[in-house]
JSON list of C-alpha atoms in Angstrom, two decimals:
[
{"chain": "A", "resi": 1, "resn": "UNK", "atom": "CA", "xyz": [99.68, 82.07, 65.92]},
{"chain": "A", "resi": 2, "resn": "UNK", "atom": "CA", "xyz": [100.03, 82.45, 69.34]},
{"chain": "A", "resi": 3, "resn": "UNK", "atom": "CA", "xyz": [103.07, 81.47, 71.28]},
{"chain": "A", "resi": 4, "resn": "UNK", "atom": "CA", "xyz": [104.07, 81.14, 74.80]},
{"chain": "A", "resi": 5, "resn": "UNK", "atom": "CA", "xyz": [107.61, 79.52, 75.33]},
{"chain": "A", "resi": 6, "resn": "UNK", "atom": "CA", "xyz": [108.77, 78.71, 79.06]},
{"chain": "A", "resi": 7, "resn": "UNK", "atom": "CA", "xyz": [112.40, 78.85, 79.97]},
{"chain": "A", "resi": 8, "resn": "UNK", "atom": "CA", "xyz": [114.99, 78.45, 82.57]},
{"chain": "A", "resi": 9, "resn": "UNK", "atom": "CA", "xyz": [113.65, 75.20, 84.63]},
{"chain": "A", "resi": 10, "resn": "UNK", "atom": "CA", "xyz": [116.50, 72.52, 85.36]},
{"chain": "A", "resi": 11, "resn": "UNK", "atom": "CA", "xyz": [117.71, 70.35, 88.49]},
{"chain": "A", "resi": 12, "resn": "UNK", "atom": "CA", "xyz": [118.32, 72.17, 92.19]},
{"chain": "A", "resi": 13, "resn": "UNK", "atom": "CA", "xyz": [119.02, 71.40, 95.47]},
{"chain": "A", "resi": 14, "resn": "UNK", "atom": "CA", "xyz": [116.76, 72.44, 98.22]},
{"chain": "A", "resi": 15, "resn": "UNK", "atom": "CA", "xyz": [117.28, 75.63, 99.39]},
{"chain": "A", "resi": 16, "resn": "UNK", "atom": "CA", "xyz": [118.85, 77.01, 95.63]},
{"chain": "A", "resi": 17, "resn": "UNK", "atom": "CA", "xyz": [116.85, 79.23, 93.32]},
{"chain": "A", "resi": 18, "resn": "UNK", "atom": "CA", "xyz": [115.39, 79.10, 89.73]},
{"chain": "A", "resi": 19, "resn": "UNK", "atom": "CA", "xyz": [114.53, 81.94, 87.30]},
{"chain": "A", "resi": 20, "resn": "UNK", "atom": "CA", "xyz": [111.40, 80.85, 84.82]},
{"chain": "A", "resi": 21, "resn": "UNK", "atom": "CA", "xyz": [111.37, 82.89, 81.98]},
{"chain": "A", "resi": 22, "resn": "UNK", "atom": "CA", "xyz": [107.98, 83.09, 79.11]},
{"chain": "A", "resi": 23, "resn": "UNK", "atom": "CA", "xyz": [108.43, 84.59, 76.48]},
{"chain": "A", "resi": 24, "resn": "UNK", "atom": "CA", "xyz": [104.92, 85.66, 73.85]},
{"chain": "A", "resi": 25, "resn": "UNK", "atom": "CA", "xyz": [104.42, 85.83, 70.51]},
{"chain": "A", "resi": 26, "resn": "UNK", "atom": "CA", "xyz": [101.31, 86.27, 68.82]},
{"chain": "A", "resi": 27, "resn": "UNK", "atom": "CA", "xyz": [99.92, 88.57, 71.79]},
{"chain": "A", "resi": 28, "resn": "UNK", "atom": "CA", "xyz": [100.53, 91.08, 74.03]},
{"chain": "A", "resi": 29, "resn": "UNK", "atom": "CA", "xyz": [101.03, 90.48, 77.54]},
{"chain": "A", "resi": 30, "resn": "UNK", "atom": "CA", "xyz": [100.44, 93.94, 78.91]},
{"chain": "A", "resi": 31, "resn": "UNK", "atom": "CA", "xyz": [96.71, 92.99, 77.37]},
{"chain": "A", "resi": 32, "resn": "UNK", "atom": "CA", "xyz": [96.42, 90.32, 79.75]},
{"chain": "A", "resi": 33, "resn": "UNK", "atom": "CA", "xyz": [96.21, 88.37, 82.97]},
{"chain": "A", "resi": 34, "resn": "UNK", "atom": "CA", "xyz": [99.74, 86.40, 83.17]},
{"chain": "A", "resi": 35, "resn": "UNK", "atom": "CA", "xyz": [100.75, 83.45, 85.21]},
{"chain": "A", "resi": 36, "resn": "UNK", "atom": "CA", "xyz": [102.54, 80.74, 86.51]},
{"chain": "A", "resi": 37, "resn": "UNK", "atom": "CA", "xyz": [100.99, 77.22, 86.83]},
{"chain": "A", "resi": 38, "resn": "UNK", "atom": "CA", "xyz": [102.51, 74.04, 88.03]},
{"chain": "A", "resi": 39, "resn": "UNK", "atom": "CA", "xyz": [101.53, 70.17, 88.44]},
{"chain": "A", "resi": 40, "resn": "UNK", "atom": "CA", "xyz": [102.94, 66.95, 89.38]},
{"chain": "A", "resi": 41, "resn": "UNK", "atom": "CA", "xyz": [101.71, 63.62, 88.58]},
{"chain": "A", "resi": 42, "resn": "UNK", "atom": "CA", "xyz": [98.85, 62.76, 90.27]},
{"chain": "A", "resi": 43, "resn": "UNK", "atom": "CA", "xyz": [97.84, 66.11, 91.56]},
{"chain": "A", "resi": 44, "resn": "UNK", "atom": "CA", "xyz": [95.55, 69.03, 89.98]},
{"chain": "A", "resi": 45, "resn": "UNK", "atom": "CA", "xyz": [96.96, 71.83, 88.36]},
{"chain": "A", "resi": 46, "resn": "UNK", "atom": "CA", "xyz": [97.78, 74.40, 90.91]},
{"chain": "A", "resi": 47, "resn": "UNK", "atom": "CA", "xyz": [98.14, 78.19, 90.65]},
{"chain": "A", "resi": 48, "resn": "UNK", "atom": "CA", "xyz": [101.24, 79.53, 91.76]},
{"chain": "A", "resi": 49, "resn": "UNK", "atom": "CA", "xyz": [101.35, 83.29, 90.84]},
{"chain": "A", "resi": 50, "resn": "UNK", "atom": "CA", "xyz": [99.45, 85.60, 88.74]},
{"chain": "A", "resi": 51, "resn": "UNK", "atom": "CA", "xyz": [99.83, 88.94, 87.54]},
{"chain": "A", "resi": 52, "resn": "UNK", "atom": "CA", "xyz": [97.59, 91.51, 85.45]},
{"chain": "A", "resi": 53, "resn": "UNK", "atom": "CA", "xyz": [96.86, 95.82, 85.72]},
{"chain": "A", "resi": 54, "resn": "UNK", "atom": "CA", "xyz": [93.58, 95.47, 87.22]},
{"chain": "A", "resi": 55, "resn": "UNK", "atom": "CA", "xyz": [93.80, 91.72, 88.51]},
{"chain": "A", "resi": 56, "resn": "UNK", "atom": "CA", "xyz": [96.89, 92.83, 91.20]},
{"chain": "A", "resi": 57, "resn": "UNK", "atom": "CA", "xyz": [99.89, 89.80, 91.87]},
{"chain": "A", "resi": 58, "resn": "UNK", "atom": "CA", "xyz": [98.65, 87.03, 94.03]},
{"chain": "A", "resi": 59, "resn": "UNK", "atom": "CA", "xyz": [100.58, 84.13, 95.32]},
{"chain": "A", "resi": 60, "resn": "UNK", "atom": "CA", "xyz": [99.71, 80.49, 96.24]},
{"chain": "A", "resi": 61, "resn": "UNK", "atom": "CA", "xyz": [100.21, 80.63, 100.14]},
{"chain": "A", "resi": 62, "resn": "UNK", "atom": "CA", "xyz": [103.15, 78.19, 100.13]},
{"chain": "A", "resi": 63, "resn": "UNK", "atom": "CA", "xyz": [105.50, 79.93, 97.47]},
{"chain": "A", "resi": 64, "resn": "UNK", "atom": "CA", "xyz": [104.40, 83.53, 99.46]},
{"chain": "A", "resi": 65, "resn": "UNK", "atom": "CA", "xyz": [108.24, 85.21, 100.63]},
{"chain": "A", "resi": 66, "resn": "UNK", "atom": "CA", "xyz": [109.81, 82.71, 98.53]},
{"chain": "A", "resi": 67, "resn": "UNK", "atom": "CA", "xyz": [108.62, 83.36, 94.52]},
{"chain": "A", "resi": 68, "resn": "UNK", "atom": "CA", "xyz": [107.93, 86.35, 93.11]},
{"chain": "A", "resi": 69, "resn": "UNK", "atom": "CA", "xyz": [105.99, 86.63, 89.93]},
{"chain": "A", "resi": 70, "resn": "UNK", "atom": "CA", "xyz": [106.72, 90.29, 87.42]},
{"chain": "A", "resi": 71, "resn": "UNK", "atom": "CA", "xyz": [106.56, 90.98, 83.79]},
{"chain": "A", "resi": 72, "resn": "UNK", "atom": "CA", "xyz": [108.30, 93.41, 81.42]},
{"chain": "A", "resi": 73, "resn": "UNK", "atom": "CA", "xyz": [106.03, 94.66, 79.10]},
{"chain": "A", "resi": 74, "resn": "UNK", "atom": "CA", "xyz": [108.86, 96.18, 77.05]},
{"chain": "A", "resi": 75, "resn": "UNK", "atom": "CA", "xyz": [110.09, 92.43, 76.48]},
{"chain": "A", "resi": 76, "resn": "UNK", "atom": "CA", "xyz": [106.73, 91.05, 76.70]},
{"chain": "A", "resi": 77, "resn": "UNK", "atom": "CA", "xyz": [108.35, 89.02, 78.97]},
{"chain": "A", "resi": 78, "resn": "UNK", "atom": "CA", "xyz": [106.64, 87.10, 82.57]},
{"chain": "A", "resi": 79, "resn": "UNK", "atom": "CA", "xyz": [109.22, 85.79, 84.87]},
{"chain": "A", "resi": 80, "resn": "UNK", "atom": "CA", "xyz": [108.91, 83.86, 88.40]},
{"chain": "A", "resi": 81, "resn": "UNK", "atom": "CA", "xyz": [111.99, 83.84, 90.34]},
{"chain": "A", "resi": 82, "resn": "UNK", "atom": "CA", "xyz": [111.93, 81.00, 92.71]},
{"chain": "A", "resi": 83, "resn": "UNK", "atom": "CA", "xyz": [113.90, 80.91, 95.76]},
{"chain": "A", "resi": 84, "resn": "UNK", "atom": "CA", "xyz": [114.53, 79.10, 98.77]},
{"chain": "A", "resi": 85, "resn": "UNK", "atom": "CA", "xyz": [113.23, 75.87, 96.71]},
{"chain": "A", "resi": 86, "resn": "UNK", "atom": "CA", "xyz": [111.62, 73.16, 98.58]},
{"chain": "A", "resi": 87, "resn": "UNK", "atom": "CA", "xyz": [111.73, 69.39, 97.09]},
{"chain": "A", "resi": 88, "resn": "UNK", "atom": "CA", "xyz": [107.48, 69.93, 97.47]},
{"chain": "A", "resi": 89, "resn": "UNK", "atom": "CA", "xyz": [108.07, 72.73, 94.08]},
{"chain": "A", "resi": 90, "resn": "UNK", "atom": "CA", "xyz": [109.50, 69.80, 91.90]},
{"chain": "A", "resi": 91, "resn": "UNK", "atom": "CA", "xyz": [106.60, 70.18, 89.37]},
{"chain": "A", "resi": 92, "resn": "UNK", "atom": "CA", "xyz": [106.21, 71.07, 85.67]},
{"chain": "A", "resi": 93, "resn": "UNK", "atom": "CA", "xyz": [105.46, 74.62, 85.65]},
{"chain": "A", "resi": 94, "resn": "UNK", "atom": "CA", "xyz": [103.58, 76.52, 82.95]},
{"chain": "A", "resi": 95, "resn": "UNK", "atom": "CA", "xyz": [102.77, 79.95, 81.68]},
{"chain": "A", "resi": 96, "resn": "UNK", "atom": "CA", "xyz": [99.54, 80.62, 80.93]},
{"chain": "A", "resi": 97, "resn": "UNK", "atom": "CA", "xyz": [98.03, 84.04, 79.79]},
{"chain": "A", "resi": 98, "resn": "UNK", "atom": "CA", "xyz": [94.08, 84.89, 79.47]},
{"chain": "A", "resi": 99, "resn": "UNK", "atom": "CA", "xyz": [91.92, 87.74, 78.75]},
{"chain": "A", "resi": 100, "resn": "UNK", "atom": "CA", "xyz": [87.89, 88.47, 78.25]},
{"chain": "A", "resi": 101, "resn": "UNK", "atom": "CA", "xyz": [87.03, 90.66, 75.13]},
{"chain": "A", "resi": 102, "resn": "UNK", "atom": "CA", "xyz": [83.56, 89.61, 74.83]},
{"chain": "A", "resi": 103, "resn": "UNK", "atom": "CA", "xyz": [85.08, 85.85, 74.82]},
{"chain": "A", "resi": 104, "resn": "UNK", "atom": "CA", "xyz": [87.35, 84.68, 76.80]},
{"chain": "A", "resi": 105, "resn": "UNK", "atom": "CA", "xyz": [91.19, 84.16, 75.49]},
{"chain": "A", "resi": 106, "resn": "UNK", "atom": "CA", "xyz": [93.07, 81.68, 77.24]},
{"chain": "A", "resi": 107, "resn": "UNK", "atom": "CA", "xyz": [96.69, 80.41, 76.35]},
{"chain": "A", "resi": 108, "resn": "UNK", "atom": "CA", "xyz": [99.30, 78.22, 77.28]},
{"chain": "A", "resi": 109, "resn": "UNK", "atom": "CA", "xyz": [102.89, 77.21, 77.39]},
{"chain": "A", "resi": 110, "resn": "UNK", "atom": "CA", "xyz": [104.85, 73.86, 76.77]},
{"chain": "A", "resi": 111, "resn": "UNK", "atom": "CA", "xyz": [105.85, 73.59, 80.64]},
{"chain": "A", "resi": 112, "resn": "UNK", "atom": "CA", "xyz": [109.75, 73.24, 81.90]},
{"chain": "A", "resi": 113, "resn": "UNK", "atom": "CA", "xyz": [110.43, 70.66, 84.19]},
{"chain": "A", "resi": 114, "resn": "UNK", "atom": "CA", "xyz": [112.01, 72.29, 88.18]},
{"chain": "A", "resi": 115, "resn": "UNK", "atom": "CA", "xyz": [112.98, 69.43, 90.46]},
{"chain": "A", "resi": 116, "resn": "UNK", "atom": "CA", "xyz": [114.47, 70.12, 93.65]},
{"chain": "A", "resi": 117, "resn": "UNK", "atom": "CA", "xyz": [116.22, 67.36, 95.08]},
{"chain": "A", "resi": 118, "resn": "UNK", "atom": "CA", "xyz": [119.77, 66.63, 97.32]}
]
């Protein structure tokens, strides 16, 4: 069974910082496109940062300078460290992982809850 478990999100004031962890079981993340997802209620599901060996890091353009998205394979571990937060990142912010292989793989975490507020 695969497994992708988000950690680290929690209550900041604007202008503080946030580590996400994701941790995988089940799968390999050097295998795979990795990355960081969030949404708030009544908005669509946004990409924030992504990661992958062939696919390069992008950014959504208003986390770019301030988040930075990076994995360690060894710990088949992603990260996004999140700085300089803005109330505008309070979200619930996801992992996701996906691959093709003839079919496309596609998984997801639980979400953890960042709200940035004074």
């Amino acid at each position: 069974q695969v497994q992708l478990v988000e950690s680290g999100g929690g209550s900041v004031r604007p202008g503080g910082s946030l580590r996400l962890s994701c941790v995988a079981s089940g799968i390999t993340f050097s295998m795979y496109t990795t990355a960081w997802y969030r949404q708030v209620p009544g908005k669509e599901r946004e990409l924030v940062a992504s990661t992958g060996f062939l696919s390069g890091t992008t950014y959504l353009e208003s986390v770019k300078g301030r988040f930075s998205i990076s994995r360690d394979n060894a710990k088949n571990t992603v990260y996004l460290e999140m700085n300089s937060l803005r109330p505008e990142d309070t979200a619930v912010y996801y992992c996701n992982a996906w691959m093709s292989l003839g079919r496309r793989y596609e998984y997801w975490g639980q979400g953890t809850q960042v709200t940035v507020s004074s």
